[in-house]
């Protein structure tokens, strides 16, 4: 392909396809747009589908490069006739393109891909070449179409069904907490791990997966004031999606009840569903035909104490198109008996005329668990787009939702969050020293990163909270080491992931024979019996926790702690788990202090295994 009036370039040396067959150099010589693509797994009977067409090439002429840079219309180009030799699929013409024009493939300059996309299809092209789609900064686009015998690109029909990208709580305008201060030493900035960065990655993946719409399940923005910081990244995200023909639908959550409606007035293409607390629906089309209906409800004010799903069941929305699947998009508190966050029940979800529910509000994702209502509808929380603090452990990211014409909904979590948090237990030996423990902690952190990488998860950063467990003869030394060490300076790198330790706690036990010690009637024996109750569980443990909770309630309810309760990662200090751990730790320390007053020979040691 070359400019009108420009002499055709001279042939180059013959090339070979990945299949080992010789290629006519004319097949690739005149193709100016370059987009490198993987071909090892290419199957011409199962092509992928992309919204526009670009031609693979191996060479770009300087004159061609300069003309394309001016953004000339596609009709200015002349193409040579196909030279494929009769194979309508041109399998022998599969080639790797050199990514010399990756700038245009990323859409960062005018002309190139965007001009072809606006034209609806590529112009007539030279044969013996494979067509491909958009490339991205992280992953090359997949192959999707071949030149036909007449030298024009063949558009393959879309498969049945619809693809959506569902995104849970984003909280633009905030940053993850508990990050180490020396990330820059490893080539990483805090901005690389924020909700803004996670949203950018989700948009890139939405385009790569060729979804038909992106759905936000509320709390897109962290607060009313955060809307100023959220405007630019959200506006850019919507613009990038709209440029690819992808619709953007959202419901309002309790955090962004003021911010998101205001931003929607400024951002063209951001469609809110259910504004003002009234259920509404939107229909997503595929190839000009209705494919899926999305019904949604938005918070009208920050606190809503009644069930929005009950309101939908009392006044159902008529389906706009019979025979297409219907998804529910909702932000609220599932199975909460009361509260200010739009409480609703699983039974109410099952009674609604909806095929599946995509939920926001709870930051722990659960959609992949396969939970269904009594009526068979799939439901679950999408979770936060990226873990905002160390309590939000495990995989996070958007969800690819595939819906076929029969209404079958298949969710797949794309675990692409740039930051991941994990909690792990690390067992110590009886005689392990603090120095040994420090080395083992770093090795354990790297092991977790390697294990995640083997599972296909490579976050840019991995934060760990470690609980040291086990019976030890060096209780005081280990406890002091754990409590005094500056763990946030323990940062390293494993493969592509920066690994850091956020916090280390312990649930160490004394290497003692508690049963023998508990047989006496002195204070150490009484404490040993209490510790045995806490470790064994059952009704006695429940009664002990209830007694402790009653005594500590007045302290926990003091006004000085109320501001902490409003923090996103606030936990109930009097929950069974937290209270039980605190009692074990304090009881073990007390027992150690009591035993220190005895002669060593009188302390019953734990038997060797």
XYZ file of C-alpha atoms in Angstrom:
609
model
C 0.000 0.000 0.000
C 1.421 3.366 -0.920
C 0.497 6.977 -1.559
C -0.969 8.040 -4.896
C 1.720 9.170 -7.244
C 4.461 7.497 -5.246
C 6.503 4.830 -7.046
C 5.918 1.365 -5.682
C 8.726 0.242 -3.397
C 11.159 -2.439 -4.510
C 10.677 -6.006 -3.273
C 12.611 -7.126 -0.259
C 14.030 -10.518 0.607
C 11.589 -13.393 0.899
C 10.209 -14.033 4.351
C 8.775 -17.148 5.949
C 5.582 -17.514 7.923
C 5.564 -19.060 11.400
C 4.283 -22.189 9.646
C 7.553 -22.399 7.719
C 6.061 -21.655 4.273
C 7.696 -19.084 1.956
C 5.873 -15.791 1.546
C 5.622 -13.496 -1.414
C 7.315 -10.229 -0.312
C 4.650 -8.262 -2.188
C 2.167 -9.552 0.353
C 3.647 -7.479 3.138
C 5.650 -4.794 1.395
C 2.866 -2.305 0.804
C 1.056 -2.537 4.132
C 1.839 0.537 6.253
C -0.050 -0.021 9.504
C 1.784 -2.278 11.906
C 0.234 -4.212 14.804
C 2.184 -7.111 16.247
C 0.007 -10.050 17.281
C 0.511 -13.549 18.660
C -0.132 -16.281 16.104
C 1.022 -19.433 17.884
C -2.507 -20.304 18.997
C -4.244 -19.015 15.863
C -7.213 -21.103 14.777
C -8.948 -19.790 11.621
C -12.128 -21.661 12.534
C -12.404 -19.766 15.842
C -11.495 -16.137 15.171
C -11.726 -13.497 17.822
C -13.831 -10.392 17.215
C -12.743 -6.772 17.355
C -14.606 -3.569 16.464
C -12.224 -2.450 13.723
C -9.603 -3.783 11.362
C -5.910 -3.056 10.947
C -3.445 -4.793 8.677
C -0.414 -6.700 9.878
C 2.828 -5.743 8.159
C 6.550 -6.188 8.560
C 7.816 -2.963 7.058
C 6.860 0.716 7.138
C 8.121 3.106 4.472
C 9.149 6.580 5.735
C 6.864 8.332 3.232
C 3.928 6.185 4.293
C 4.647 6.974 7.942
C 4.615 10.727 7.295
C 1.367 10.610 5.300
C -0.438 8.591 7.957
C 0.782 11.026 10.597
C -1.212 13.740 8.816
C -4.343 11.662 9.322
C -5.228 11.490 5.585
C -8.593 9.802 4.858
C -8.423 6.146 3.905
C -9.649 6.775 0.359
C -6.286 8.401 -0.398
C -4.674 4.981 -0.430
C -4.251 2.486 -3.256
C -3.883 -1.214 -2.610
C -2.358 -3.949 -4.747
C -4.545 -6.965 -5.615
C -4.296 -10.089 -3.487
C -1.569 -12.591 -4.256
C -2.551 -15.399 -1.948
C -2.670 -18.254 -4.418
C -6.267 -19.299 -3.894
C -6.501 -20.177 -0.191
C -9.573 -18.199 0.998
C -8.294 -18.216 4.578
C -4.694 -17.323 3.628
C -3.367 -19.564 6.394
C 0.034 -19.642 4.736
C 0.141 -15.873 4.960
C 0.111 -15.659 8.739
C 2.917 -13.293 9.694
C 4.289 -11.552 12.727
C 4.212 -7.790 12.371
C 7.009 -5.655 13.717
C 5.557 -3.239 16.271
C 7.044 -0.203 14.578
C 3.750 1.645 14.652
C 2.681 0.840 18.187
C 2.041 4.544 18.830
C -0.818 4.563 16.370
C -1.983 1.163 17.542
C -2.424 2.639 21.015
C -4.489 5.490 19.594
C -2.166 8.169 20.953
C -1.983 10.146 17.691
C -4.507 11.050 14.963
C -5.190 8.863 11.949
C -4.221 5.209 11.840
C -6.563 2.969 13.800
C -9.098 5.607 14.701
C -9.559 6.595 11.048
C -10.151 2.961 10.115
C -12.569 2.509 12.998
C -14.586 5.558 12.000
C -14.722 4.249 8.429
C -16.399 1.081 9.698
C -13.987 -1.300 7.974
C -10.633 -1.324 6.244
C -10.313 -0.354 2.564
C -9.311 -2.923 -0.097
C -6.007 -4.449 0.893
C -3.144 -6.518 -0.394
C -3.720 -10.225 0.069
C -1.600 -12.943 1.646
C -1.820 -11.133 4.980
C -3.678 -11.491 8.212
C -5.857 -8.806 9.757
C -5.663 -8.016 13.427
C -7.011 -5.495 15.926
C -5.933 -2.890 18.402
C -2.788 -3.359 20.442
C -2.381 -2.174 23.994
C 0.505 -1.181 26.181
C 0.434 -4.467 28.046
C -0.927 -7.099 25.702
C -1.172 -7.471 21.973
C -4.588 -7.775 20.387
C -5.721 -11.183 19.166
C -6.128 -12.133 15.500
C -9.613 -11.863 14.126
C -10.113 -11.689 10.378
C -8.515 -12.639 7.054
C -8.507 -10.983 3.649
C -10.956 -12.594 1.255
C -10.236 -13.550 -2.343
C -11.293 -10.158 -3.661
C -8.811 -8.299 -1.542
C -11.344 -6.784 0.883
C -11.407 -7.572 4.612
C -14.026 -10.027 5.732
C -16.179 -8.986 8.675
C -17.089 -11.973 10.805
C -20.443 -11.843 12.609
C -20.484 -11.376 16.364
C -21.247 -14.497 18.392
C -24.569 -14.724 20.171
C -24.831 -13.052 23.549
C -23.278 -10.030 25.148
C -20.090 -9.230 27.042
C -20.111 -6.758 29.912
C -17.471 -5.522 32.308
C -18.882 -5.071 35.816
C -16.957 -2.920 38.290
C -17.618 -2.748 42.022
C -16.630 -0.013 44.458
C -13.875 2.160 42.945
C -13.693 5.065 45.439
C -11.923 7.513 43.154
C -10.360 10.333 45.121
C -8.808 8.162 47.809
C -5.546 6.262 48.104
C -4.697 2.913 49.670
C -3.472 3.102 53.228
C -0.530 1.389 54.943
C 1.865 1.641 51.994
C 5.625 1.811 52.655
C 7.368 5.125 52.093
C 10.193 3.699 49.981
C 8.201 2.316 47.036
C 10.083 4.666 44.717
C 13.278 2.725 45.432
C 11.682 -0.115 43.467
C 10.411 2.009 40.581
C 6.894 2.239 41.960
C 4.831 5.261 42.931
C 1.770 5.401 45.163
C -0.172 6.681 42.137
C 0.487 3.322 40.429
C -1.612 1.558 43.089
C -4.592 3.893 43.441
C -8.213 3.405 42.370
C -7.399 5.726 39.455
C -4.693 3.330 38.250
C -7.018 0.358 38.768
C -9.746 2.078 36.737
C -7.320 2.758 33.902
C -6.395 -0.922 33.837
C -10.054 -1.949 33.854
C -10.826 0.333 30.901
C -7.889 -1.078 28.966
C -9.148 -4.597 29.652
C -12.715 -3.666 28.662
C -11.454 -2.524 25.271
C -9.277 -5.586 24.895
C -12.172 -7.920 25.740
C -14.428 -6.052 23.280
C -17.230 -5.653 25.803
C -20.488 -4.000 24.836
C -20.971 -2.039 28.060
C -19.272 -1.270 31.361
C -21.405 -1.339 34.519
C -20.514 0.454 37.770
C -22.234 -0.794 40.947
C -21.966 2.430 42.967
C -19.360 4.229 45.091
C -17.435 5.154 41.972
C -16.309 8.263 43.875
C -15.240 8.234 47.519
C -17.021 11.390 48.696
C -18.573 14.656 47.614
C -15.288 16.526 47.968
C -13.416 13.782 46.106
C -15.361 14.564 42.936
C -12.805 17.207 41.982
C -9.992 14.662 42.035
C -12.216 12.043 40.399
C -13.331 14.195 37.457
C -10.275 13.811 35.255
C -9.756 10.017 35.529
C -13.476 9.266 35.252
C -13.900 11.609 32.299
C -10.930 9.991 30.553
C -12.232 6.491 31.258
C -15.670 7.248 29.822
C -14.158 8.990 26.786
C -11.881 6.023 26.039
C -14.783 3.587 26.309
C -17.120 5.677 24.178
C -14.430 5.986 21.506
C -14.643 2.200 21.157
C -18.448 2.158 21.092
C -18.742 0.882 24.675
C -21.592 2.235 26.796
C -21.042 3.219 30.420
C -23.882 2.605 32.912
C -23.761 3.273 36.650
C -25.857 3.358 39.799
C -25.176 5.728 42.683
C -23.935 4.395 46.026
C -24.018 5.846 49.516
C -20.533 7.395 49.195
C -21.075 9.217 45.899
C -24.722 10.188 46.322
C -23.809 13.831 45.697
C -20.650 13.422 43.635
C -21.675 10.990 40.894
C -24.848 12.803 39.733
C -22.850 16.037 39.528
C -20.106 14.367 37.533
C -22.633 12.723 35.222
C -23.834 16.187 34.210
C -20.283 17.087 33.167
C -19.176 13.804 31.588
C -20.818 12.993 28.288
C -21.715 9.332 28.005
C -21.896 8.517 31.724
C -25.433 7.127 32.076
C -26.935 6.915 35.561
C -29.669 4.362 36.210
C -32.354 4.774 38.858
C -31.645 8.389 39.767
C -33.589 9.682 42.750
C -34.260 6.210 44.140
C -36.565 5.089 41.304
C -35.922 1.825 39.473
C -35.053 2.247 35.804
C -33.816 0.068 32.965
C -31.411 0.396 30.045
C -31.101 -1.939 27.075
C -27.672 -2.820 25.708
C -27.620 -3.663 22.021
C -25.301 -5.907 20.042
C -25.090 -5.396 16.278
C -28.116 -3.106 16.466
C -30.331 -5.631 18.253
C -31.418 -5.641 21.930
C -29.186 -8.096 23.790
C -29.535 -7.515 27.538
C -31.578 -5.287 29.835
C -29.999 -3.732 32.934
C -32.272 -2.575 35.758
C -30.817 -0.409 38.491
C -31.554 1.744 41.525
C -29.503 4.646 42.902
C -29.241 6.097 46.396
C -31.331 9.299 46.593
C -29.576 10.332 49.824
C -26.670 9.008 51.872
C -28.831 6.963 54.266
C -31.664 4.703 53.089
C -33.231 2.469 55.720
C -35.705 0.592 53.511
C -35.229 -2.159 50.950
C -35.109 -0.984 47.320
C -35.676 -4.557 46.133
C -38.920 -4.756 48.090
C -40.034 -1.611 46.264
C -39.178 -3.241 42.918
C -41.172 -6.349 43.801
C -44.186 -4.270 44.818
C -44.045 -2.200 41.615
C -42.272 -4.356 39.020
C -40.748 -2.832 35.902
C -42.175 -4.250 32.699
C -39.524 -5.795 30.487
C -38.711 -3.556 27.544
C -37.957 -6.496 25.258
C -39.307 -9.987 25.779
C -36.832 -12.789 25.405
C -33.621 -10.989 26.381
C -31.811 -11.509 29.708
C -32.244 -9.003 32.517
C -29.519 -8.090 35.014
C -29.948 -6.179 38.267
C -27.371 -3.552 39.266
C -27.641 -2.505 42.908
C -25.630 -0.966 45.746
C -26.698 -1.978 49.234
C -26.442 -4.239 52.265
C -27.425 -7.851 51.611
C -29.214 -9.737 54.415
C -28.931 -6.837 56.856
C -31.970 -6.717 59.124
C -31.693 -2.937 59.332
C -29.280 -0.094 58.776
C -28.765 3.004 56.625
C -27.305 1.277 53.548
C -30.405 0.104 51.662
C -30.789 -3.305 53.388
C -32.328 -6.109 51.328
C -32.621 -9.873 51.620
C -31.748 -12.852 49.464
C -35.421 -13.785 49.383
C -36.263 -10.367 47.941
C -33.639 -10.808 45.232
C -35.156 -14.173 44.352
C -38.654 -12.731 44.089
C -37.614 -10.088 41.548
C -38.033 -10.505 37.793
C -34.269 -10.444 37.243
C -31.979 -13.169 35.886
C -28.858 -12.244 37.899
C -27.770 -9.602 40.417
C -24.523 -7.617 40.359
C -24.036 -5.981 43.757
C -21.897 -3.182 45.159
C -21.151 -1.922 48.704
C -19.303 -4.840 50.320
C -15.638 -4.740 49.332
C -15.045 -8.491 49.560
C -15.983 -10.040 46.188
C -18.386 -12.979 46.295
C -19.906 -13.221 42.805
C -17.591 -16.063 41.842
C -18.870 -18.252 44.676
C -21.837 -19.421 42.608
C -24.437 -18.366 45.192
C -28.009 -18.432 43.921
C -31.324 -17.349 45.304
C -34.086 -19.821 46.031
C -35.427 -19.015 42.567
C -32.109 -19.776 40.899
C -30.759 -16.287 40.152
C -27.018 -15.819 40.400
C -26.035 -13.032 42.793
C -22.961 -11.682 44.512
C -20.815 -8.701 45.341
C -18.305 -7.416 42.801
C -16.009 -6.191 45.578
C -13.721 -3.193 45.478
C -11.765 -2.660 42.270
C -8.519 -2.585 44.258
C -7.938 -3.350 47.934
C -7.958 0.004 49.704
C -6.452 -1.220 52.979
C -4.935 -4.376 54.475
C -8.331 -5.761 55.499
C -9.377 -6.115 51.836
C -7.440 -9.285 51.166
C -7.410 -11.627 48.214
C -8.090 -11.097 44.509
C -9.688 -7.866 43.318
C -10.524 -6.475 39.912
C -13.410 -6.072 37.461
C -15.669 -8.906 36.345
C -16.175 -10.053 32.769
C -19.842 -10.996 32.489
C -20.864 -13.182 29.551
C -24.583 -13.500 28.938
C -25.970 -15.731 26.206
C -29.343 -15.440 24.502
C -30.806 -18.045 26.852
C -30.038 -15.841 29.851
C -27.129 -17.877 31.186
C -24.781 -15.562 33.092
C -21.134 -16.568 33.405
C -18.994 -14.251 35.579
C -15.199 -14.272 35.476
C -13.136 -12.132 37.812
C -10.212 -10.426 36.112
C -7.713 -10.205 38.954
C -5.800 -7.240 37.558
C -5.808 -4.946 40.604
C -2.365 -3.321 40.867
C -2.257 -3.839 44.651
C -3.056 -6.996 46.593
C -3.237 -7.696 50.313
C -2.853 -11.068 52.025
C -2.883 -12.314 55.626
C -0.677 -15.312 56.394
C 0.325 -17.365 59.432
C 3.986 -18.193 60.007
C 4.751 -21.057 62.390
C 7.901 -20.905 64.537
C 9.887 -23.698 66.081
C 10.348 -24.084 69.819
C 13.858 -22.685 69.883
C 13.701 -20.300 66.925
C 15.517 -17.020 67.529
C 14.363 -13.513 66.580
C 17.171 -13.305 64.006
C 15.971 -16.522 62.365
C 12.422 -15.200 62.364
C 13.383 -12.012 60.494
C 15.019 -13.973 57.671
C 12.095 -16.364 57.439
C 9.592 -13.520 57.209
C 11.273 -12.100 54.123
C 11.528 -15.527 52.502
C 7.882 -16.242 53.260
C 6.834 -12.943 51.679
C 8.670 -13.804 48.472
C 7.233 -17.317 48.491
C 3.697 -15.919 48.554
C 4.520 -13.643 45.605
C 5.927 -16.573 43.610
C 2.901 -18.690 44.392
C 0.538 -15.955 43.206
C 2.571 -15.556 40.031
C 2.275 -19.282 39.316
C -1.495 -18.905 39.657
C -1.501 -16.122 37.080
C -1.662 -13.185 39.511
C 1.124 -10.626 39.278
C 0.085 -7.465 41.141
C 2.477 -4.558 41.013
C 2.610 -4.598 44.818
C 1.778 -7.195 47.461
C 1.236 -6.191 51.084
C 1.323 -8.834 53.801
C 0.065 -9.004 57.352
C 1.775 -11.854 59.154
C 0.698 -13.583 62.351
C 3.480 -15.577 64.000
C 2.090 -18.717 65.632
C 3.397 -21.751 67.476
C 4.794 -22.826 70.827
C 8.104 -21.279 71.783
C 10.685 -21.441 74.538
C 11.756 -17.882 73.665
C 8.433 -16.176 74.169
C 9.707 -12.873 75.570
C 12.481 -12.462 72.984
C 10.202 -13.188 70.043
C 7.403 -11.009 71.368
C 9.758 -8.064 71.875
C 11.272 -8.510 68.426
C 7.857 -8.613 66.756
C 6.543 -5.596 68.640
C 9.644 -3.400 68.234
C 10.729 -4.060 64.633
C 10.051 -1.479 61.903
C 8.286 -3.855 59.551
C 7.306 -1.299 56.916
C 10.964 -1.009 55.940
C 10.975 -4.684 54.977
C 10.424 -4.244 51.231
C 11.742 -6.413 48.423
C 10.940 -7.515 44.894
C 10.002 -10.930 43.566
C 9.534 -11.280 39.807
C 7.286 -8.378 38.747
C 5.879 -7.700 42.213
C 7.136 -5.370 44.933
C 6.550 -7.209 48.232
C 6.288 -5.471 51.588
C 5.287 -6.398 55.124
C 2.599 -4.119 56.497
C 2.305 -5.545 59.991
C 3.407 -8.501 62.093
C 1.406 -9.761 65.070
C 1.691 -12.934 67.078
C -0.404 -15.609 68.696
C 2.528 -17.322 70.346
C 2.019 -19.972 72.978
C 4.370 -21.020 75.736
C 6.084 -24.360 75.210
C 4.427 -25.728 78.338
C 2.292 -28.668 79.314
C -0.860 -26.668 80.082
C -2.834 -29.706 81.195
C -0.303 -30.586 83.875
C 0.045 -26.954 84.905
C -3.750 -26.587 85.190
C -4.008 -29.336 87.810
C -2.978 -27.026 90.633
C -4.974 -24.341 92.420
C -2.496 -21.471 92.335
C -2.749 -18.440 89.977
C -0.683 -20.070 87.170
C -3.007 -23.100 87.248
C -6.115 -20.909 87.062
C -4.653 -18.977 84.117
C -3.667 -22.222 82.366
C -7.262 -23.451 82.597
C -8.543 -20.189 81.079
C -6.102 -20.506 78.178
C -7.186 -24.094 77.560
C -10.809 -22.950 77.379
C -9.920 -20.251 74.831
C -8.004 -22.659 72.607
C -10.507 -25.527 72.718
C -13.669 -23.565 71.960
C -17.201 -24.627 72.853
C -19.769 -23.295 75.306
C -17.192 -22.460 77.982
C -15.274 -20.272 75.524
C -18.468 -18.505 74.439
C -19.329 -17.752 78.068
C -15.819 -16.443 78.750
C -15.975 -14.144 75.706
C -19.423 -12.879 76.714
C -18.155 -12.045 80.199
C -15.138 -10.194 78.811
C -17.280 -8.351 76.266
C -19.629 -7.145 78.985
C -16.741 -5.778 81.053
C -15.094 -4.054 78.078
C -18.230 -2.656 76.432
C -18.191 0.614 78.356
C -14.585 1.236 77.321
C -15.248 0.445 73.654
C -18.275 2.764 73.632
C -16.403 5.807 74.895
C -16.798 8.825 72.633
C -13.065 9.079 71.937
C -13.287 5.928 69.763
C -16.306 6.923 67.660
C -14.301 8.597 64.928
C -12.414 5.340 64.424
C -15.678 3.507 63.810
C -16.231 5.593 60.670
C -12.952 4.525 59.096
C -13.288 2.238 56.101
C -11.157 -0.511 57.647
C -12.692 -0.258 61.113
C -13.284 -3.619 62.776
C -15.374 -4.478 65.797
C -12.834 -4.808 68.634
C -15.304 -6.932 70.592
C -15.999 -9.502 67.894
C -15.361 -13.118 68.891
C -12.251 -13.311 66.713
C -10.650 -10.064 67.883
C -11.608 -10.518 71.534
C -10.482 -14.158 71.631
C -7.085 -13.282 70.139
C -6.613 -10.416 72.603
C -7.469 -12.619 75.576
C -5.096 -15.347 74.422
C -2.263 -12.871 73.977
C -2.763 -11.110 77.294
C -3.386 -14.382 79.133
C -0.223 -15.950 77.746
C 1.831 -12.908 78.760
C 0.316 -13.008 82.236
C 1.057 -16.719 82.597
C 4.659 -16.156 81.503
C 5.053 -13.427 84.148
C 3.627 -15.707 86.841
C 5.887 -18.610 85.896
C 8.964 -16.393 85.905
C 8.517 -16.212 89.667
C 8.912 -20.000 89.971
C 12.100 -22.026 89.870
C 12.684 -23.361 86.354
C 12.531 -26.953 87.587
C 8.928 -26.445 88.714
C 7.674 -25.416 85.242
C 6.187 -28.380 83.275
C 7.573 -28.178 79.728
C 5.732 -29.297 76.615
C 6.696 -32.824 75.615
C 8.820 -33.192 72.480
C 6.817 -34.385 69.446
